[in-house]
C-alpha positions as a printed NumPy array, in Angstrom:
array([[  2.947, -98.3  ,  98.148],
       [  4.583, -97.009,  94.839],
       [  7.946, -97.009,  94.509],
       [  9.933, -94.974,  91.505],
       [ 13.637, -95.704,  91.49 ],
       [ 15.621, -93.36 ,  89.526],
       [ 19.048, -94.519,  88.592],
       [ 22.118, -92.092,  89.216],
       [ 22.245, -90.14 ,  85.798],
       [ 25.206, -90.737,  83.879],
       [ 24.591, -88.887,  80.277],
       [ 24.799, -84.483,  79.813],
       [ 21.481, -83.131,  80.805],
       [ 20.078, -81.363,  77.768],
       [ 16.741, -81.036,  75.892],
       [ 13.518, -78.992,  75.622],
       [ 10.522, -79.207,  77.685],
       [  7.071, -77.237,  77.427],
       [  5.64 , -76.469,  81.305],
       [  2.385, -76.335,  81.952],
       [  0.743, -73.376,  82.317],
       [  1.082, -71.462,  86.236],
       [ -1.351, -73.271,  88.203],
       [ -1.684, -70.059,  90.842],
       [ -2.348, -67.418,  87.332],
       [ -4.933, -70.636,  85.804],
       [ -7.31 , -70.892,  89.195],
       [ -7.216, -66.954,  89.849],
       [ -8.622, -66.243,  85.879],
       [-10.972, -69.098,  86.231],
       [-12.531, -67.363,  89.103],
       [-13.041, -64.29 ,  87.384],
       [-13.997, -66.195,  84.117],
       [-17.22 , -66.985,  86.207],
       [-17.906, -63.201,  86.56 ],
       [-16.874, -62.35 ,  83.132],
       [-18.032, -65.276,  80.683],
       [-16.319, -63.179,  77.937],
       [-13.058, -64.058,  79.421],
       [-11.326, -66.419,  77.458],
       [ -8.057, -68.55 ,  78.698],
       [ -4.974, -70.101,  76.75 ],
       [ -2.463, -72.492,  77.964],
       [ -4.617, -73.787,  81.092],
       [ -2.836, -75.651,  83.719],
       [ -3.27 , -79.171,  83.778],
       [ -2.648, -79.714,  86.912],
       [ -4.946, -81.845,  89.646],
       [ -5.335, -78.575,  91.573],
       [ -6.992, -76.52 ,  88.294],
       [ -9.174, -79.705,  87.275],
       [-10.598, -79.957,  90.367],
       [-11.224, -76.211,  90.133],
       [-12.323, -76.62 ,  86.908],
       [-14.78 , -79.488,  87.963],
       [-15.922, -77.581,  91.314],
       [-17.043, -74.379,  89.369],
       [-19.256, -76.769,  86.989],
       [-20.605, -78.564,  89.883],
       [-24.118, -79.151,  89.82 ],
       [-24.579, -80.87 ,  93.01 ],
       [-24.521, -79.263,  96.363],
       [-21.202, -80.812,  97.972],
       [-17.855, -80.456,  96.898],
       [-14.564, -82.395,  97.654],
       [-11.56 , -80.453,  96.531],
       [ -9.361, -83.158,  98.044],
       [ -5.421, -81.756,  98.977],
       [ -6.404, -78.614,  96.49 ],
       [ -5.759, -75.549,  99.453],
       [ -5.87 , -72.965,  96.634],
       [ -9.201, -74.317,  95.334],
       [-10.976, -74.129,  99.027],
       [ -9.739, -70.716,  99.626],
       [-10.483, -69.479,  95.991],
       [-13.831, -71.375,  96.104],
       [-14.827, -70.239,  99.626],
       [-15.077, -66.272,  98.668],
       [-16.298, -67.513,  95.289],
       [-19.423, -69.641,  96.828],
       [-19.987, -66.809,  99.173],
       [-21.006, -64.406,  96.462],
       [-22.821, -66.994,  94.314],
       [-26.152, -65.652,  95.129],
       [-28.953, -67.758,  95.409],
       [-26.272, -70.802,  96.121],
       [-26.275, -73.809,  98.953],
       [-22.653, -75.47 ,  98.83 ],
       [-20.937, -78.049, 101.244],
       [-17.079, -77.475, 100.483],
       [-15.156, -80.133, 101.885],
       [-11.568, -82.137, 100.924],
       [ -9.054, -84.498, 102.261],
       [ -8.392, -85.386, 105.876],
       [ -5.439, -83.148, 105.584],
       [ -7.357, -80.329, 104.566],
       [ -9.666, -80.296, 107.247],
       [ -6.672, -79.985, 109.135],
       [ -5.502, -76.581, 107.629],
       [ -7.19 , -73.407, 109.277],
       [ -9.497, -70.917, 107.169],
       [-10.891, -69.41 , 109.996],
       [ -8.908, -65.813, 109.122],
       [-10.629, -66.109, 105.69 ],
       [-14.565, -67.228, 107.022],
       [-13.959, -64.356, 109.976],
       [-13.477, -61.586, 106.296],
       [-16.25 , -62.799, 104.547],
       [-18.746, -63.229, 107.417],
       [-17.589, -59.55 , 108.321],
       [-18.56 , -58.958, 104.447],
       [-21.902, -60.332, 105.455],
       [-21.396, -63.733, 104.416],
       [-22.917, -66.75 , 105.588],
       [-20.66 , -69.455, 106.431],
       [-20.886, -72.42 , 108.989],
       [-18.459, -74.743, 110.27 ],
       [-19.817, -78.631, 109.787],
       [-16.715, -80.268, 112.116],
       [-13.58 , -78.175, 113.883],
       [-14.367, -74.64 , 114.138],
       [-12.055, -72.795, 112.178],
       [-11.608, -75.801, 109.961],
       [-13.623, -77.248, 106.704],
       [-15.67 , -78.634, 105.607],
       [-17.767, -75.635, 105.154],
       [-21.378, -75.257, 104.49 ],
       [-21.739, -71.972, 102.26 ],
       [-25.371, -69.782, 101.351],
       [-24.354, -67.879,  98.582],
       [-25.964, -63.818,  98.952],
       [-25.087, -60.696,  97.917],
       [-22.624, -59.114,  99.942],
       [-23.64 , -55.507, 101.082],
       [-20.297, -54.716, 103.143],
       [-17.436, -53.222, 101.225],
       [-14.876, -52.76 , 104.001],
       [-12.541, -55.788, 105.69 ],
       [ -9.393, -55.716, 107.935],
       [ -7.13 , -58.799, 107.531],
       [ -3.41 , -59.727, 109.118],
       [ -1.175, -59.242, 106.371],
       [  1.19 , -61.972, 107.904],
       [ -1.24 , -64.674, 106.493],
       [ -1.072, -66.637, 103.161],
       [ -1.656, -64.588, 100.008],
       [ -4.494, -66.853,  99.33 ],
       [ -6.563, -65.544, 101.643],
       [ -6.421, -62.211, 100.296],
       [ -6.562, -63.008,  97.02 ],
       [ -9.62 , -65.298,  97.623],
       [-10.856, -62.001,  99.019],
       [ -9.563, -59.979,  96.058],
       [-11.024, -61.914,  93.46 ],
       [-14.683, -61.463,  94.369],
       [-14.109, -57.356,  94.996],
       [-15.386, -56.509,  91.841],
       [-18.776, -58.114,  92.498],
       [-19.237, -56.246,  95.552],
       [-21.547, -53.167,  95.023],
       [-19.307, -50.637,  95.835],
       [-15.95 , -52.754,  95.336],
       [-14.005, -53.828,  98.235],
       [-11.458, -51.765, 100.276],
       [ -8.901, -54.232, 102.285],
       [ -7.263, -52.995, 104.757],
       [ -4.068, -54.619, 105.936],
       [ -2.983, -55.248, 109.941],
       [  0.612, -55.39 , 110.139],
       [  3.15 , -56.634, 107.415],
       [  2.143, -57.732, 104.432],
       [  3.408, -61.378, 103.267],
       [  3.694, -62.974, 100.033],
       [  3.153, -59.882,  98.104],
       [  3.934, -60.89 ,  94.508],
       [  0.986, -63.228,  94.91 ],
       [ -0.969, -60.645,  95.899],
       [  0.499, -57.888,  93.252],
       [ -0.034, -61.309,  90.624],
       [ -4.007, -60.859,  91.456],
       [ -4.153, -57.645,  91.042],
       [ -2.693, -57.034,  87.677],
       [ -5.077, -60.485,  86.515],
       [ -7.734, -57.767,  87.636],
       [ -6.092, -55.051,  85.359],
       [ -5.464, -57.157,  82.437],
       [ -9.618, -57.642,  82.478],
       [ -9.991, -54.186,  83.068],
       [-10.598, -53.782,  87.09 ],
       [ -9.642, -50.772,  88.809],
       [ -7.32 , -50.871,  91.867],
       [ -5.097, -48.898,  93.87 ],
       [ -2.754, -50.147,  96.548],
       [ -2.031, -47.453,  98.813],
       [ -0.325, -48.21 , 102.06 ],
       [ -2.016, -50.707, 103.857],
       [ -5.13 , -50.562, 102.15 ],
       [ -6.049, -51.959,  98.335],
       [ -9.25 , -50.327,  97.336],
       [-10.941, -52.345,  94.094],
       [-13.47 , -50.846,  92.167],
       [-17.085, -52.319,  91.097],
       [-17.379, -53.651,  87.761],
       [-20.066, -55.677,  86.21 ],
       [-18.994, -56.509,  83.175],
       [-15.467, -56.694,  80.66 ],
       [-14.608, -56.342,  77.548],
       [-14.166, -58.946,  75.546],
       [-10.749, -60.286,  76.255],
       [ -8.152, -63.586,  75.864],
       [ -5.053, -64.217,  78.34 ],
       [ -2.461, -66.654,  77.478],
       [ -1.791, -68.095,  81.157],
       [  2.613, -68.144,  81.194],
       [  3.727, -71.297,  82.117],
       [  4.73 , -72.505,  86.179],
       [  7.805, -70.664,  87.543],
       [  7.436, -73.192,  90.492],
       [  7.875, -75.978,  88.161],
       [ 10.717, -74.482,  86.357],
       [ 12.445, -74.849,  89.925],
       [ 13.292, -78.882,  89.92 ],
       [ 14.628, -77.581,  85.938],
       [ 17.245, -75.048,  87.993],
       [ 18.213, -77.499,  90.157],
       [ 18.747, -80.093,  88.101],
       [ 20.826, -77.644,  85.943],
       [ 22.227, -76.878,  89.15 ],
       [ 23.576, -80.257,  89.846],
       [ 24.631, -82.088,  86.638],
       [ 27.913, -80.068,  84.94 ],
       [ 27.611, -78.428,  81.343],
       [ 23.789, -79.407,  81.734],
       [ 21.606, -76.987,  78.842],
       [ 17.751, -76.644,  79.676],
       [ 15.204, -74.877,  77.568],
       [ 11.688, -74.076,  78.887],
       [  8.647, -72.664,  77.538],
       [  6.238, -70.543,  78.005],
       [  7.914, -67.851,  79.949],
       [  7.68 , -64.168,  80.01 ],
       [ 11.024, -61.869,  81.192],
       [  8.289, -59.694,  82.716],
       [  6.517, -62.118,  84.84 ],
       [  3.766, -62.306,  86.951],
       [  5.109, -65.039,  89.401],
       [  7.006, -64.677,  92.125],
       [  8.734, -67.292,  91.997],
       [ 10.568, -66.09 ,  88.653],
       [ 13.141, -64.788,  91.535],
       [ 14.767, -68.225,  90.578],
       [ 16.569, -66.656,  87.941],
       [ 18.543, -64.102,  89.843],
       [ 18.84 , -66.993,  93.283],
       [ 20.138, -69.74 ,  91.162],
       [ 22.77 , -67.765,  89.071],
       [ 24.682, -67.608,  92.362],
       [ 24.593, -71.51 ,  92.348],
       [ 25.765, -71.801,  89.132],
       [ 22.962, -71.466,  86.728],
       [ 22.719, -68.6  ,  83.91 ],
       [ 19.277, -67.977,  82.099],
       [ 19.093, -66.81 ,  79.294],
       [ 15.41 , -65.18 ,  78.179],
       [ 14.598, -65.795,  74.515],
       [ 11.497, -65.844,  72.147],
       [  9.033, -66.612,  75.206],
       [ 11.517, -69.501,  76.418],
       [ 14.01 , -70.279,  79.324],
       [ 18.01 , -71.264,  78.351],
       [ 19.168, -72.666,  81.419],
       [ 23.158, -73.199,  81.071],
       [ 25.71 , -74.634,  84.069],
       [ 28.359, -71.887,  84.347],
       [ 31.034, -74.778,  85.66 ],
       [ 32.4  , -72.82 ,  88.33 ],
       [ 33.02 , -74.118,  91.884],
       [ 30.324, -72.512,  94.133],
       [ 31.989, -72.131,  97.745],
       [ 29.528, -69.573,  99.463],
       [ 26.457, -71.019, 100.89 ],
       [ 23.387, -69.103, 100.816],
       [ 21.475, -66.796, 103.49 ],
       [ 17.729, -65.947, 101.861],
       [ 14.499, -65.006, 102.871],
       [ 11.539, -66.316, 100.659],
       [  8.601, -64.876, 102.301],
       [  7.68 , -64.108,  99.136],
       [  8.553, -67.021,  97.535],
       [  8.052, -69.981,  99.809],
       [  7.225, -72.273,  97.374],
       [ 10.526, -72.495,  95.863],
       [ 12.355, -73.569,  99.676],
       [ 12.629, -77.531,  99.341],
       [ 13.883, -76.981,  95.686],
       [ 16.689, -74.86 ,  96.882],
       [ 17.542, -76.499, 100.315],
       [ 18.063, -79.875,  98.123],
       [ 19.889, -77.872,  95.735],
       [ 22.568, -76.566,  98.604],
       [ 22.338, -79.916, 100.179],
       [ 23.909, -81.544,  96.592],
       [ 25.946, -79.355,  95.798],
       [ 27.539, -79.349,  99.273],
       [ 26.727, -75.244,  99.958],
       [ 25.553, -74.436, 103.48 ],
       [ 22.321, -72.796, 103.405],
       [ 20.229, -70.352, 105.641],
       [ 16.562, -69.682, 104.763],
       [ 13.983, -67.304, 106.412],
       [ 10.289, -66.146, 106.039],
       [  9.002, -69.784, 105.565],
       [  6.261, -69.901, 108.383],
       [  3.537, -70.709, 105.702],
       [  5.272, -73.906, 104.964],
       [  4.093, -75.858, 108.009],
       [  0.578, -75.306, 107.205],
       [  1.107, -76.777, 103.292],
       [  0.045, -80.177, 102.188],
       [  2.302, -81.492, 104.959],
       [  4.637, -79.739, 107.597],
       [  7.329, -78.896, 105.036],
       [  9.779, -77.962, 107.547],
       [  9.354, -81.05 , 109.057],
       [  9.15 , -83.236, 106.292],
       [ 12.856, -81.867, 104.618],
       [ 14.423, -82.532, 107.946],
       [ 13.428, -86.164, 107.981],
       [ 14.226, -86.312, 104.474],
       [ 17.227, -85.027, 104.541],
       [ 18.726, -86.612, 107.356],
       [ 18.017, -89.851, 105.568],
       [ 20.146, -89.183, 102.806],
       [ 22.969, -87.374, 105.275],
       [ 22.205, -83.997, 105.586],
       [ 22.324, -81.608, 108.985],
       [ 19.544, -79.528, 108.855],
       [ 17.638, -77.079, 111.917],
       [ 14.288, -75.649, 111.493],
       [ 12.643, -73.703, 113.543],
       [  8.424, -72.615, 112.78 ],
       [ 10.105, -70.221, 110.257],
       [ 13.469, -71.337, 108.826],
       [ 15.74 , -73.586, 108.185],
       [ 19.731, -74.264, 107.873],
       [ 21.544, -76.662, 106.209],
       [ 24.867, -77.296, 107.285],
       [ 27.76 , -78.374, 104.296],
       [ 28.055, -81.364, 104.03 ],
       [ 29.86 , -83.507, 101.351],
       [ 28.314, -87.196, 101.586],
       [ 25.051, -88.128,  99.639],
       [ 23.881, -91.261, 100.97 ],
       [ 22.736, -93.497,  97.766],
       [ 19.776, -95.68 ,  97.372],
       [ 17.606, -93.736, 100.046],
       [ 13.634, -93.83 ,  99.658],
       [ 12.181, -90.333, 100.134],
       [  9.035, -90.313, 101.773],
       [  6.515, -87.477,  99.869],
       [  3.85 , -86.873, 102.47 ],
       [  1.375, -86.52 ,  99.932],
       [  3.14 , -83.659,  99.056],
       [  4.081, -82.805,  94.986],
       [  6.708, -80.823,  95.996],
       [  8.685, -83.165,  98.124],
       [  8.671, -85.642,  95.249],
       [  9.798, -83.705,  92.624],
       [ 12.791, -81.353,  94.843],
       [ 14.167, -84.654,  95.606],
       [ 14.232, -85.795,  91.964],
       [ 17.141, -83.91 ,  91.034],
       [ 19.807, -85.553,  93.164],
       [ 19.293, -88.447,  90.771],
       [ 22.249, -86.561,  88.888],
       [ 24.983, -87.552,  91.991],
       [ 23.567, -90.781,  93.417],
       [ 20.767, -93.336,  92.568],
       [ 17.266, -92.365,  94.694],
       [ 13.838, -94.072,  95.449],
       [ 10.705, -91.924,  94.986],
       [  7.825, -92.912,  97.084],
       [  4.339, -92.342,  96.137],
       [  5.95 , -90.395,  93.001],
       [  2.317, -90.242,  91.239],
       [  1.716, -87.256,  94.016],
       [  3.227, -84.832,  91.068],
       [ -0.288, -84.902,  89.481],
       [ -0.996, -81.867,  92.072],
       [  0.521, -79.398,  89.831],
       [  2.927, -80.998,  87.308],
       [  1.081, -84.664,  85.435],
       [  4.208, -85.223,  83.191],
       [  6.889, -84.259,  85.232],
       [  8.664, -87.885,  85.361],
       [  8.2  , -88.238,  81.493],
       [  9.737, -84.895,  81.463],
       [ 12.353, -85.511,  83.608],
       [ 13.614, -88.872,  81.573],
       [ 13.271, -86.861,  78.511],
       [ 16.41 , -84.592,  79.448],
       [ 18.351, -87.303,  81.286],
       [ 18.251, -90.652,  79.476]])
């Protein structure tokens, strides 16, 4: 097993650092790119999850493995679907035919799509006959993951007569869905969102158009905490827009009340320390912004803040049981942390146990939430080349701020 072991940092954090472009804005445009040829796309992620997207959507054979990519199998499913003409076997890891998409198969076979299960109902791998979808109305829980409805979203416009989606219940994750949605405006799809129902209109074709992809707020995350951590610390990131698309940009306004002020300027992120003494622990809910919960729970955990986090239910069905996995993690280094199938609190605590190997569970985002504690005590990383997922150089980028 690979082992990283990061020293405690001892020097001011401070440089520049260009982010890859947003993984979640890069697989949702290359979807529609296969409608629209005529769409073209700058500043492409370069993560594992939009290669592998990249590589499924030039597939020439008829299986694909997608591996840990859950994006990519949701995205993929609706887009094989509609691929008329089309005979796909869409499978992945052993952990992803462990993570449901029956809610999603239930919509499109409702559409009219053809769809069988190969192994565990309800589970991939999936064998897919692309047709043309005749059905323009679906009803979906809106207390699912945004990828489904997206997934569902993105194809819309390739229905003949445009989709009309009609929500049961509360709607989660909604920036990802409202980050879809104005992807299909900026090529020039019509939509309305109008209580529970979005209605998207047919179009066959665009005009001729380029989008420069912003890069990961997600990413930018392990940046804030770092900040977070490491006194009179000075960040800059790039490619970021003050009107964003992501939902996760909410890390601006959360981490200012642990000590970080951004500053927005020329397309790039100043991240600056305030040096104050943060006493008041934190009590959020990120169901729209789930993503960015291990970043901040580490964050409280180092800086010694108590912290109380709701609306995280779609963690547990992630690459691992993330709820799970920060508990055991935690508690290693000597942290008191509760979860329940939707939250989690972390009691204050002011001892960092040093030289503790963090176990990742092939999961990007346990490695690199972790990483930043390397600014208090010295930490082991295991399996740290599980970043690929969505950030490839974020150790290089990491040792560029801190050495």
């Amino acid at each position: 097993m690979d082992l990283l072991k990061i020293n405690k940092v001892k020097n001011k954090v401070t440089g520049s650092i260009q982010i890859t472009g947003s993984k979640s804005e890069t697989n949702r445009l290359l979807v529609l790119q296969q409608f629209y040829p005529n769409l073209k796309i700058e500043n492409i992620s370069n993560s594992d999850d939009s290669v592998l997207m990249q590589n499924a959507l030039a597939n020439t054979s008829n299986e694909i493995n997608i591996g840990h990519a859950g994006t990519a199998m949701r995205f993929l499913t609706a887009y094989f679907s509609v691929k008329e003409n089309s005979e796909i076997i869409l499978t992945g890891s052993h952990r992803m035919k462990d993570r449901p998409i029956k809610i999603l198969v239930d919509a499109l076979t409702s559409l009219g799509a053809d769809i069988q299960y190969l192994e565990k109902e309800g589970y991939p791998p999936l064998k897919i006959s692309g047709k043309k979808l005749e059905k323009g109305i679906v009803e979906i829980d809106g207390n699912v993951s945004s990828q489904y409805i997206s997934a569902l979203l993105l194809i819309a416009p390739t229905l003949k007569n445009g989709l009309q989606l009609k929500f049961i219940g509360d709607v989660t994750s909604v920036p990802y869905i409202k980050m879809t949605l104005k992807l299909l405006d900026s090529v020039g799809i019509t939509h309305r969102w109008v209580d529970k129902t979005i209605t998207v209109s047919p179009k066959r074709k665009i005009k001729n158009k380029i989008i420069e992809v912003e890069s990961d707020w997600s990413s930018a995350s392990y940046f804030y905490s770092l900040c977070a951590l490491s006194p009179n610390s000075e960040i800059t990131l790039s490619t970021y827009k003050i009107n964003s698309l992501q939902g996760d940009s909410i890390l601006a306004t959360l981490y200012n009340r642990l000590g970080v002020e951004t500053i927005f300027e020329n397309n790039k992120l100043l991240l600056k320390n305030k040096n104050i003494l943060i006493n008041r622990g934190l009590n959020l809910n990120l169901k729209s912004a789930p993503d960015i919960a291990q970043t901040i729970a580490v964050t409280c955990f180092g800086l010694g803040v108590e912290c109380n986090i709701r609306g995280l239910h779609t963690l547990k069905i992630k690459e691992t049981d993330r709820l799970v996995a920060l508990k055991n993690e935690l508690g290693k280094l000597g942290g008191e942390i509760e979860i329940t199938n939707e939250s989690l609190h972390l009691k204050r605590s002011g001892i960092i146990n040093e030289n503790i190997s963090i176990s990742t569970y092939d999961d990007h985002r346990m490695a690199m939430a972790f990483a930043p504690l390397a600014t208090k005590v010295s930490i082991q990383i295991e399996d740290p080349n599980v970043v690929s997922k969505s950030y490839p150089t974020f150790w290089e980028d990491l040792e560029k701020i801190t050495r």
